[in-house]
PDB file of C-alpha atoms and ligand atoms in Angstrom:
ATOM      1  CA  MET A  14     -87.793 234.617 243.010  1.00  0.00           C
ATOM      2  CA  THR A  15     -86.477 231.810 245.168  1.00  0.00           C
ATOM      3  CA  THR A  16     -84.987 228.693 243.625  1.00  0.00           C
ATOM      4  CA  ILE A  17     -86.895 227.455 240.609  1.00  0.00           C
ATOM      5  CA  GLN A  18     -87.557 223.724 240.552  1.00  0.00           C
ATOM      6  CA  ARG A  19     -87.681 222.083 237.133  1.00  0.00           C
ATOM      7  CA  ILE A  20     -90.112 219.160 236.931  1.00  0.00           C
ATOM      8  CA  ALA A  21     -90.536 216.974 233.866  1.00  0.00           C
ATOM      9  CA  GLY A  22     -94.150 216.052 233.219  1.00  0.00           C
ATOM     10  CA  ARG A  23     -94.827 212.386 232.545  1.00  0.00           C
ATOM     11  CA  LEU A  24     -96.708 210.763 229.708  1.00  0.00           C
ATOM     12  CA  SER A  25     -99.915 209.194 230.904  1.00  0.00           C
ATOM     13  CA  ASP A  26    -102.305 206.887 229.055  1.00  0.00           C
ATOM     14  CA  ILE A  27    -105.846 208.141 229.678  1.00  0.00           C
ATOM     15  CA  GLY A  28    -107.433 205.314 227.674  1.00  0.00           C
ATOM     16  CA  GLU A  29    -109.281 205.711 224.383  1.00  0.00           C
ATOM     17  CA  GLY A  30    -105.868 205.536 222.683  1.00  0.00           C
ATOM     18  CA  MET A  31    -104.898 208.970 224.029  1.00  0.00           C
ATOM     19  CA  THR A  32    -101.656 209.899 225.712  1.00  0.00           C
ATOM     20  CA  VAL A  33    -101.387 213.162 227.630  1.00  0.00           C
ATOM     21  CA  LEU A  34     -98.636 214.978 229.467  1.00  0.00           C
ATOM     22  CA  ARG A  35     -99.344 214.990 233.212  1.00  0.00           C
ATOM     23  CA  ALA A  36     -97.626 217.868 235.013  1.00  0.00           C
ATOM     24  CA  LEU A  37     -99.477 217.497 238.339  1.00  0.00           C
ATOM     25  CA  PRO A  38     -99.313 215.526 240.501  1.00  0.00           C
ATOM     26  CA  THR A  39     -95.718 214.299 240.263  1.00  0.00           C
ATOM     27  CA  ARG A  40     -93.416 212.800 242.847  1.00  0.00           C
ATOM     28  CA  GLN A  41     -91.777 216.194 243.321  1.00  0.00           C
ATOM     29  CA  ARG A  42     -94.948 218.302 243.519  1.00  0.00           C
ATOM     30  CA  ARG A  43     -98.504 217.309 244.247  1.00  0.00           C
ATOM     31  CA  MET A  44    -100.252 220.698 244.184  1.00  0.00           C
ATOM     32  CA  VAL A  45     -99.971 224.403 243.395  1.00  0.00           C
ATOM     33  CA  GLY A  46    -102.433 226.045 245.777  1.00  0.00           C
ATOM     34  CA  ALA A  47    -105.636 224.031 245.290  1.00  0.00           C
ATOM     35  CA  TRP A  48    -104.654 223.041 241.707  1.00  0.00           C
ATOM     36  CA  CYS A  49    -104.060 219.302 242.179  1.00  0.00           C
ATOM     37  CA  PHE A  50    -104.096 217.851 238.660  1.00  0.00           C
ATOM     38  CA  LEU A  51    -102.874 219.166 235.318  1.00  0.00           C
ATOM     39  CA  ASP A  52    -103.022 217.292 232.031  1.00  0.00           C
ATOM     40  CA  HIS A  53    -101.827 218.841 228.770  1.00  0.00           C
ATOM     41  CA  LEU A  54    -103.710 217.323 225.810  1.00  0.00           C
ATOM     42  CA  GLY A  55    -102.164 217.792 222.368  1.00  0.00           C
ATOM     43  CA  PRO A  56    -101.805 219.740 220.249  1.00  0.00           C
ATOM     44  CA  LEU A  57    -102.722 216.814 218.069  1.00  0.00           C
ATOM     45  CA  GLN A  58    -104.594 216.036 214.903  1.00  0.00           C
ATOM     46  CA  PHE A  59    -106.818 212.975 215.198  1.00  0.00           C
ATOM     47  CA  ALA A  60    -106.786 210.566 212.285  1.00  0.00           C
ATOM     48  CA  PRO A  61    -109.999 210.417 210.249  1.00  0.00           C
ATOM     49  CA  GLY A  62    -112.532 208.419 212.261  1.00  0.00           C
ATOM     50  CA  GLN A  63    -110.702 209.157 215.521  1.00  0.00           C
ATOM     51  CA  GLY A  64    -111.463 211.660 218.257  1.00  0.00           C
ATOM     52  CA  MET A  65    -111.589 212.023 222.019  1.00  0.00           C
ATOM     53  CA  HIS A  66    -114.460 210.038 223.510  1.00  0.00           C
ATOM     54  CA  VAL A  67    -114.344 209.667 227.291  1.00  0.00           C
ATOM     55  CA  GLY A  68    -117.197 207.550 228.694  1.00  0.00           C
ATOM     56  CA  ALA A  69    -119.228 208.360 231.800  1.00  0.00           C
ATOM     57  CA  HIS A  70    -117.068 208.642 234.906  1.00  0.00           C
ATOM     58  CA  PRO A  71    -117.595 210.123 238.386  1.00  0.00           C
ATOM     59  CA  HIS A  72    -115.842 212.835 240.364  1.00  0.00           C
ATOM     60  CA  THR A  73    -115.993 213.927 244.013  1.00  0.00           C
ATOM     61  CA  ALA A  74    -114.641 216.762 246.182  1.00  0.00           C
ATOM     62  CA  LEU A  75    -113.018 218.668 243.301  1.00  0.00           C
ATOM     63  CA  GLN A  76    -113.756 221.078 240.469  1.00  0.00           C
ATOM     64  CA  THR A  77    -112.818 220.001 236.942  1.00  0.00           C
ATOM     65  CA  PHE A  78    -111.507 222.874 234.865  1.00  0.00           C
ATOM     66  CA  THR A  79    -111.197 222.627 231.071  1.00  0.00           C
ATOM     67  CA  TRP A  80    -109.326 225.259 229.038  1.00  0.00           C
ATOM     68  CA  LEU A  81    -109.699 224.746 225.309  1.00  0.00           C
ATOM     69  CA  ILE A  82    -107.066 226.083 222.901  1.00  0.00           C
ATOM     70  CA  GLU A  83    -107.964 224.184 219.712  1.00  0.00           C
ATOM     71  CA  GLY A  84    -110.816 221.868 218.745  1.00  0.00           C
ATOM     72  CA  GLU A  85    -114.366 221.444 219.948  1.00  0.00           C
ATOM     73  CA  VAL A  86    -115.562 219.159 222.771  1.00  0.00           C
ATOM     74  CA  LEU A  87    -119.074 218.300 223.966  1.00  0.00           C
ATOM     75  CA  HIS A  88    -119.508 218.058 227.746  1.00  0.00           C
ATOM     76  CA  ARG A  89    -122.523 216.214 229.160  1.00  0.00           C
ATOM     77  CA  ASP A  90    -123.171 215.475 232.823  1.00  0.00           C
ATOM     78  CA  SER A  91    -125.575 213.938 235.333  1.00  0.00           C
ATOM     79  CA  LEU A  92    -126.999 217.400 236.111  1.00  0.00           C
ATOM     80  CA  GLY A  93    -128.411 217.468 232.572  1.00  0.00           C
ATOM     81  CA  SER A  94    -125.803 219.916 231.274  1.00  0.00           C
ATOM     82  CA  GLU A  95    -124.952 219.651 227.585  1.00  0.00           C
ATOM     83  CA  GLN A  96    -122.357 222.187 226.516  1.00  0.00           C
ATOM     84  CA  ILE A  97    -119.943 222.522 223.609  1.00  0.00           C
ATOM     85  CA  ILE A  98    -116.667 224.162 224.556  1.00  0.00           C
ATOM     86  CA  ARG A  99    -114.685 226.063 221.904  1.00  0.00           C
ATOM     87  CA  PRO A 100    -111.251 227.703 221.826  1.00  0.00           C
ATOM     88  CA  GLY A 101    -110.863 230.502 224.365  1.00  0.00           C
ATOM     89  CA  GLN A 102    -113.540 229.095 226.675  1.00  0.00           C
ATOM     90  CA  VAL A 103    -113.578 227.419 230.094  1.00  0.00           C
ATOM     91  CA  ASN A 104    -115.842 224.707 231.503  1.00  0.00           C
ATOM     92  CA  LEU A 105    -115.956 224.464 235.286  1.00  0.00           C
ATOM     93  CA  MET A 106    -117.715 221.517 236.917  1.00  0.00           C
ATOM     94  CA  THR A 107    -117.997 221.387 240.684  1.00  0.00           C
ATOM     95  CA  ALA A 108    -118.227 217.742 241.680  1.00  0.00           C
ATOM     96  CA  GLY A 109    -118.741 218.206 245.435  1.00  0.00           C
ATOM     97  CA  HIS A 110    -120.815 215.268 246.720  1.00  0.00           C
ATOM     98  CA  GLY A 111    -120.754 213.589 243.314  1.00  0.00           C
ATOM     99  CA  VAL A 112    -121.249 214.109 239.590  1.00  0.00           C
ATOM    100  CA  VAL A 113    -120.760 212.081 236.393  1.00  0.00           C
ATOM    101  CA  HIS A 114    -119.738 213.396 232.984  1.00  0.00           C
ATOM    102  CA  THR A 115    -118.668 212.487 229.460  1.00  0.00           C
ATOM    103  CA  GLU A 116    -116.404 214.338 227.026  1.00  0.00           C
ATOM    104  CA  ASP A 117    -116.555 213.850 223.268  1.00  0.00           C
ATOM    105  CA  SER A 118    -114.949 215.492 220.260  1.00  0.00           C
ATOM    106  CA  THR A 119    -117.795 216.964 218.230  1.00  0.00           C
ATOM    107  CA  ALA A 120    -116.325 215.633 214.972  1.00  0.00           C
ATOM    108  CA  ASP A 121    -113.698 212.960 214.470  1.00  0.00           C
ATOM    109  CA  GLY A 122    -110.473 213.743 212.638  1.00  0.00           C
ATOM    110  CA  GLN A 123    -110.155 217.235 214.072  1.00  0.00           C
ATOM    111  CA  ARG A 124    -107.472 219.008 216.085  1.00  0.00           C
ATOM    112  CA  LEU A 125    -107.366 219.090 219.879  1.00  0.00           C
ATOM    113  CA  HIS A 126    -105.298 221.215 222.212  1.00  0.00           C
ATOM    114  CA  ALA A 127    -106.456 221.677 225.793  1.00  0.00           C
ATOM    115  CA  ALA A 128    -105.525 221.727 229.443  1.00  0.00           C
ATOM    116  CA  GLN A 129    -107.555 219.678 231.904  1.00  0.00           C
ATOM    117  CA  LEU A 130    -107.139 220.667 235.532  1.00  0.00           C
ATOM    118  CA  TRP A 131    -108.621 219.725 238.862  1.00  0.00           C
ATOM    119  CA  ILE A 132    -109.050 222.043 241.815  1.00  0.00           C
ATOM    120  CA  ALA A 133    -109.304 220.344 245.217  1.00  0.00           C
ATOM    121  CA  LEU A 134    -112.199 221.505 247.388  1.00  0.00           C
ATOM    122  CA  PRO A 135    -111.435 222.318 251.028  1.00  0.00           C
ATOM    123  CA  PRO A 136    -113.158 220.110 253.657  1.00  0.00           C
ATOM    124  CA  ALA A 137    -115.995 222.625 254.208  1.00  0.00           C
ATOM    125  CA  ALA A 138    -116.950 222.480 250.501  1.00  0.00           C
ATOM    126  CA  ALA A 139    -115.931 218.917 249.634  1.00  0.00           C
ATOM    127  CA  ASP A 140    -119.482 217.581 249.994  1.00  0.00           C
ATOM    128  CA  CYS A 141    -121.310 220.548 248.393  1.00  0.00           C
ATOM    129  CA  PRO A 142    -124.010 220.013 245.741  1.00  0.00           C
ATOM    130  CA  PRO A 143    -122.618 219.527 242.226  1.00  0.00           C
ATOM    131  CA  ALA A 144    -122.773 222.336 239.655  1.00  0.00           C
ATOM    132  CA  PHE A 145    -121.639 223.126 236.112  1.00  0.00           C
ATOM    133  CA  GLU A 146    -120.731 226.479 234.580  1.00  0.00           C
ATOM    134  CA  HIS A 147    -119.545 227.463 231.087  1.00  0.00           C
ATOM    135  CA  PHE A 148    -117.528 230.639 230.527  1.00  0.00           C
ATOM    136  CA  PRO A 149    -117.732 231.614 226.830  1.00  0.00           C
ATOM    137  CA  GLU A 150    -115.655 234.786 227.282  1.00  0.00           C
ATOM    138  CA  LEU A 151    -112.833 235.508 229.681  1.00  0.00           C
ATOM    139  CA  PRO A 152    -110.960 238.685 230.576  1.00  0.00           C
ATOM    140  CA  ARG A 153    -108.229 239.091 227.916  1.00  0.00           C
ATOM    141  CA  TRP A 154    -105.712 241.854 227.319  1.00  0.00           C
ATOM    142  CA  GLU A 155    -102.374 242.583 225.658  1.00  0.00           C
ATOM    143  CA  GLN A 156     -99.273 243.447 227.604  1.00  0.00           C
ATOM    144  CA  ASP A 157     -95.600 243.622 226.578  1.00  0.00           C
ATOM    145  CA  GLY A 158     -96.193 241.566 223.410  1.00  0.00           C
ATOM    146  CA  CYS A 159     -98.248 238.907 225.204  1.00  0.00           C
ATOM    147  CA  VAL A 160    -101.933 238.081 224.975  1.00  0.00           C
ATOM    148  CA  ILE A 161    -103.001 237.274 228.533  1.00  0.00           C
ATOM    149  CA  THR A 162    -106.252 235.456 229.329  1.00  0.00           C
ATOM    150  CA  LEU A 163    -107.474 235.314 232.922  1.00  0.00           C
ATOM    151  CA  LEU A 164    -108.676 231.748 233.374  1.00  0.00           C
ATOM    152  CA  ALA A 165    -109.432 231.790 237.106  1.00  0.00           C
ATOM    153  CA  GLY A 166    -109.391 234.142 240.067  1.00  0.00           C
ATOM    154  CA  SER A 167    -108.323 237.786 239.995  1.00  0.00           C
ATOM    155  CA  PHE A 168    -105.250 239.388 238.474  1.00  0.00           C
ATOM    156  CA  ALA A 169    -104.135 242.990 237.887  1.00  0.00           C
ATOM    157  CA  GLY A 170    -107.551 244.449 238.658  1.00  0.00           C
ATOM    158  CA  ARG A 171    -109.507 241.931 236.595  1.00  0.00           C
ATOM    159  CA  THR A 172    -111.677 239.069 237.861  1.00  0.00           C
ATOM    160  CA  MET A 173    -112.910 235.862 236.288  1.00  0.00           C
ATOM    161  CA  PRO A 174    -116.401 235.482 237.759  1.00  0.00           C
ATOM    162  CA  ALA A 175    -116.419 231.803 238.804  1.00  0.00           C
ATOM    163  CA  CYS A 176    -116.857 230.528 242.347  1.00  0.00           C
ATOM    164  CA  PHE A 177    -113.706 228.991 243.774  1.00  0.00           C
ATOM    165  CA  HIS A 178    -113.418 227.835 247.370  1.00  0.00           C
ATOM    166  CA  THR A 179    -109.821 228.834 248.085  1.00  0.00           C
ATOM    167  CA  PRO A 180    -107.830 231.830 246.793  1.00  0.00           C
ATOM    168  CA  LEU A 181    -106.239 230.929 243.449  1.00  0.00           C
ATOM    169  CA  VAL A 182    -105.361 232.283 240.028  1.00  0.00           C
ATOM    170  CA  GLY A 183    -104.823 230.884 236.535  1.00  0.00           C
ATOM    171  CA  LEU A 184    -103.503 232.692 233.437  1.00  0.00           C
ATOM    172  CA  ASP A 185    -102.876 231.670 229.828  1.00  0.00           C
ATOM    173  CA  ILE A 186    -100.033 233.719 228.364  1.00  0.00           C
ATOM    174  CA  HIS A 187     -99.466 233.573 224.610  1.00  0.00           C
ATOM    175  CA  SER A 188     -96.720 235.402 222.776  1.00  0.00           C
ATOM    176  CA  PRO A 189     -97.068 235.162 218.973  1.00  0.00           C
ATOM    177  CA  ALA A 190     -93.890 237.153 218.220  1.00  0.00           C
ATOM    178  CA  GLY A 191     -91.788 236.620 221.353  1.00  0.00           C
ATOM    179  CA  ALA A 192     -91.723 238.923 224.375  1.00  0.00           C
ATOM    180  CA  ARG A 193     -90.242 239.913 227.676  1.00  0.00           C
ATOM    181  CA  CYS A 194     -93.113 240.224 230.098  1.00  0.00           C
ATOM    182  CA  THR A 195     -93.140 241.250 233.769  1.00  0.00           C
ATOM    183  CA  LEU A 196     -96.110 240.217 235.884  1.00  0.00           C
ATOM    184  CA  PRO A 197     -97.101 241.127 239.448  1.00  0.00           C
ATOM    185  CA  LEU A 198     -97.367 238.171 241.834  1.00  0.00           C
ATOM    186  CA  ASP A 199     -99.008 237.746 245.254  1.00  0.00           C
ATOM    187  CA  PRO A 200     -96.225 236.857 247.722  1.00  0.00           C
ATOM    188  CA  GLY A 201     -98.725 234.780 249.723  1.00  0.00           C
ATOM    189  CA  PHE A 202     -99.406 232.504 246.737  1.00  0.00           C
ATOM    190  CA  GLU A 203     -97.249 229.653 245.490  1.00  0.00           C
ATOM    191  CA  TYR A 204     -96.912 229.477 241.684  1.00  0.00           C
ATOM    192  CA  GLY A 205     -96.089 227.056 238.913  1.00  0.00           C
ATOM    193  CA  ILE A 206     -95.749 227.388 235.139  1.00  0.00           C
ATOM    194  CA  LEU A 207     -96.358 224.748 232.486  1.00  0.00           C
ATOM    195  CA  LEU A 208     -95.050 225.612 229.045  1.00  0.00           C
ATOM    196  CA  LEU A 209     -97.645 224.488 226.460  1.00  0.00           C
ATOM    197  CA  GLU A 210     -95.875 225.701 223.294  1.00  0.00           C
ATOM    198  CA  GLY A 211     -92.535 227.250 222.401  1.00  0.00           C
ATOM    199  CA  ALA A 212     -89.737 227.989 224.878  1.00  0.00           C
ATOM    200  CA  MET A 213     -89.180 230.372 227.780  1.00  0.00           C
ATOM    201  CA  ARG A 214     -86.405 231.675 229.970  1.00  0.00           C
ATOM    202  CA  LEU A 215     -86.822 232.341 233.687  1.00  0.00           C
ATOM    203  CA  GLY A 216     -83.697 234.044 234.963  1.00  0.00           C
ATOM    204  CA  ASP A 217     -80.829 231.835 233.761  1.00  0.00           C
ATOM    205  CA  GLU A 218     -82.967 228.789 233.145  1.00  0.00           C
ATOM    206  CA  ARG A 219     -84.482 227.766 229.838  1.00  0.00           C
ATOM    207  CA  PHE A 220     -87.655 225.685 229.733  1.00  0.00           C
ATOM    208  CA  VAL A 221     -89.185 223.779 226.843  1.00  0.00           C
ATOM    209  CA  VAL A 222     -92.646 222.396 226.156  1.00  0.00           C
ATOM    210  CA  ASP A 223     -94.175 220.243 228.896  1.00  0.00           C
ATOM    211  CA  GLU A 224     -91.620 221.217 231.522  1.00  0.00           C
ATOM    212  CA  PHE A 225     -93.147 222.453 234.741  1.00  0.00           C
ATOM    213  CA  ALA A 226     -91.432 225.242 236.651  1.00  0.00           C
ATOM    214  CA  TRP A 227     -92.213 225.342 240.376  1.00  0.00           C
ATOM    215  CA  LEU A 228     -91.710 228.901 241.602  1.00  0.00           C
ATOM    216  CA  GLY A 229     -92.718 228.580 245.255  1.00  0.00           C
ATOM    217  CA  SER A 230     -94.045 231.619 247.126  1.00  0.00           C
ATOM    218  CA  GLY A 231     -92.742 234.942 248.434  1.00  0.00           C
ATOM    219  CA  ALA A 232     -92.076 236.746 245.121  1.00  0.00           C
ATOM    220  CA  ASP A 233     -93.939 239.913 244.146  1.00  0.00           C
ATOM    221  CA  SER A 234     -93.111 239.825 240.430  1.00  0.00           C
ATOM    222  CA  LEU A 235     -92.101 237.468 237.653  1.00  0.00           C
ATOM    223  CA  ALA A 236     -90.071 238.222 234.515  1.00  0.00           C
ATOM    224  CA  LEU A 237     -90.657 235.903 231.560  1.00  0.00           C
ATOM    225  CA  ASP A 238     -88.669 235.767 228.328  1.00  0.00           C
ATOM    226  CA  LEU A 239     -90.783 234.031 225.716  1.00  0.00           C
ATOM    227  CA  ALA A 240     -89.713 232.741 222.307  1.00  0.00           C
ATOM    228  CA  ALA A 241     -92.016 233.476 219.372  1.00  0.00           C
ATOM    229  CA  GLY A 242     -95.085 231.260 219.398  1.00  0.00           C
ATOM    230  CA  SER A 243     -94.830 230.426 223.094  1.00  0.00           C
ATOM    231  CA  ARG A 244     -97.811 229.724 225.298  1.00  0.00           C
ATOM    232  CA  LEU A 245     -97.827 228.903 229.000  1.00  0.00           C
ATOM    233  CA  LEU A 246    -100.144 228.358 231.917  1.00  0.00           C
ATOM    234  CA  LEU A 247     -99.350 230.262 235.106  1.00  0.00           C
ATOM    235  CA  LEU A 248    -101.121 228.701 238.096  1.00  0.00           C
ATOM    236  CA  GLY A 249    -101.076 230.036 241.628  1.00  0.00           C
ATOM    237  CA  GLY A 250    -102.881 229.888 244.913  1.00  0.00           C
ATOM    238  CA  GLU A 251    -102.660 229.999 248.663  1.00  0.00           C
ATOM    239  CA  PRO A 252    -100.876 226.864 249.842  1.00  0.00           C
ATOM    240  CA  PHE A 253    -103.609 224.276 250.441  1.00  0.00           C
ATOM    241  CA  GLY A 254    -103.673 223.609 254.158  1.00  0.00           C
ATOM    242  CA  GLU A 255    -105.136 220.113 254.092  1.00  0.00           C
ATOM    243  CA  PRO A 256    -103.878 216.737 252.985  1.00  0.00           C
ATOM    244  CA  VAL A 257    -105.593 215.656 249.774  1.00  0.00           C
ATOM    245  CA  LEU A 258    -106.000 212.078 248.622  1.00  0.00           C
ATOM    246  CA  MET A 259    -106.530 211.362 244.943  1.00  0.00           C
ATOM    247  CA  TRP A 260    -107.553 208.007 243.577  1.00  0.00           C
ATOM    248  CA  TRP A 261    -108.749 207.456 240.004  1.00  0.00           C
ATOM    249  CA  ASN A 262    -111.308 210.241 239.468  1.00  0.00           C
ATOM    250  CA  PHE A 263    -111.977 210.832 243.151  1.00  0.00           C
ATOM    251  CA  VAL A 264    -110.566 213.411 245.511  1.00  0.00           C
ATOM    252  CA  GLY A 265    -111.137 212.945 249.238  1.00  0.00           C
ATOM    253  CA  HIS A 266    -109.767 214.145 252.524  1.00  0.00           C
ATOM    254  CA  ASP A 267    -109.433 210.626 253.966  1.00  0.00           C
ATOM    255  CA  ARG A 268    -109.548 207.029 252.793  1.00  0.00           C
ATOM    256  CA  PRO A 269    -113.131 206.361 253.951  1.00  0.00           C
ATOM    257  CA  ALA A 270    -114.341 209.166 251.646  1.00  0.00           C
ATOM    258  CA  ILE A 271    -112.582 207.599 248.645  1.00  0.00           C
ATOM    259  CA  ILE A 272    -113.691 204.082 249.552  1.00  0.00           C
ATOM    260  CA  ALA A 273    -117.334 205.221 249.895  1.00  0.00           C
ATOM    261  CA  ALA A 274    -117.194 207.015 246.527  1.00  0.00           C
ATOM    262  CA  GLN A 275    -115.778 203.915 244.824  1.00  0.00           C
ATOM    263  CA  ARG A 276    -118.444 201.683 246.399  1.00  0.00           C
ATOM    264  CA  ASP A 277    -121.228 204.079 245.395  1.00  0.00           C
ATOM    265  CA  TRP A 278    -119.954 204.185 241.796  1.00  0.00           C
ATOM    266  CA  GLU A 279    -119.655 200.404 241.581  1.00  0.00           C
ATOM    267  CA  ALA A 280    -123.123 199.949 243.134  1.00  0.00           C
ATOM    268  CA  GLY A 281    -124.813 202.354 240.697  1.00  0.00           C
ATOM    269  CA  SER A 282    -125.879 204.579 243.614  1.00  0.00           C
ATOM    270  CA  PRO A 283    -128.107 207.593 242.817  1.00  0.00           C
ATOM    271  CA  ARG A 284    -125.209 209.672 244.156  1.00  0.00           C
ATOM    272  CA  PHE A 285    -123.761 209.227 240.654  1.00  0.00           C
ATOM    273  CA  GLY A 286    -126.671 209.663 238.276  1.00  0.00           C
ATOM    274  CA  PRO A 287    -126.860 208.797 234.585  1.00  0.00           C
ATOM    275  CA  VAL A 288    -125.628 211.031 231.762  1.00  0.00           C
ATOM    276  CA  ALA A 289    -128.302 211.386 229.085  1.00  0.00           C
ATOM    277  CA  GLY A 290    -127.090 210.114 225.723  1.00  0.00           C
ATOM    278  CA  SER A 291    -124.299 207.991 227.208  1.00  0.00           C
ATOM    279  CA  ASN A 292    -124.418 204.252 227.676  1.00  0.00           C
ATOM    280  CA  ARG A 293    -120.717 203.689 228.329  1.00  0.00           C
ATOM    281  CA  ARG A 294    -119.576 203.778 231.970  1.00  0.00           C
ATOM    282  CA  LEU A 295    -115.898 203.637 232.882  1.00  0.00           C
ATOM    283  CA  ILE A 296    -114.884 200.958 235.381  1.00  0.00           C
ATOM    284  CA  ALA A 297    -112.881 202.006 238.417  1.00  0.00           C
ATOM    285  CA  PRO A 298    -109.622 200.131 238.993  1.00  0.00           C
ATOM    286  CA  PRO A 299    -109.302 198.218 242.293  1.00  0.00           C
ATOM    287  CA  LEU A 300    -108.582 200.434 245.290  1.00  0.00           C
ATOM    288  CA  PRO A 301    -104.889 200.644 246.184  1.00  0.00           C
ATOM    289  CA  TRP A 302    -105.389 199.659 249.829  1.00  0.00           C
ATOM    290  CA  SER A 303    -105.654 196.148 251.234  1.00  0.00           C
ATOM    291  CA  GLU A 304    -109.012 194.502 251.912  1.00  0.00           C
ATOM    292  CA  ALA A 305    -108.293 194.553 255.649  1.00  0.00           C
ATOM    293  CA  GLU A 306    -107.694 198.302 255.593  1.00  0.00           C
ATOM    294  CA  ARG A 307    -110.892 198.791 253.636  1.00  0.00           C
ATOM    295  CA  ARG A 308    -112.902 196.747 256.143  1.00  0.00           C
ATOM    296  CA  VAL A 309    -111.523 198.805 259.022  1.00  0.00           C
ATOM    297  CA  GLU A 310    -111.815 202.165 257.355  1.00  0.00           C
ATOM    298  CA  GLY A 311    -114.831 201.748 255.098  1.00  0.00           C
TER     299      GLY A 311
HETATM  300 MN1   MN B  26    -113.572 213.947 234.186  1.00  0.00          MN
END
């Protein structure tokens, strides 16, 4: 393993009175392979009458990836999907040209622990038709005192059967009693780890919850020392060869793509259809570029 970079996640207000830990992007690291966004939600216990209720909002040129550890969340989208996600399950929504969705706790006052990730689509797939898939069961096995769940891609002869557009992998590693675990890595992938619970040691370095460890590429194995009760996400992928712009809920490969998406959302374009059962639409903040730039580029 080359030098490990320690990156502190930052607290981010996602509205609705919820604060999450954002591990990607940060000033130090914007992506791990195509993984371009990583929020750690909870674990938390909502007060009675409270829950997560995210109104209708659009996405473009990315896949949203939800990994649920505790709680129960209802996903609805402009494709007509209506899906409850439960612990141990993944929701994967491909935004492509454009999609709108809502996320709601199924009952207020319950627990929530989840990771919300985005996967950037490469230029050839950025404008693809939107799609939604639910994965109720994932490959899961025990190794060296760890319970490993394959969230995305292929690992150690197993494959998670979703369609991704660049080579990548995602694992959840949980060690109820503590463990030393050695995993094979692909030297062509770059990797990062976010500790979700507990504590871990990588070589001489100790990491605690919500610290992100950037591992880079070139290694063919990884040795983890996990304290009892630890859980982490291991993300990897081929380095993403294209610049990626992110603004609000949009990903794009250039400013005109983002500007067009924002205009279409604000104009109520059919590109971003309604979500049945939702009458609350989130408002996009003003674009970060000057009006003159927008006139030239839009
Ligand atoms: Mn979303």
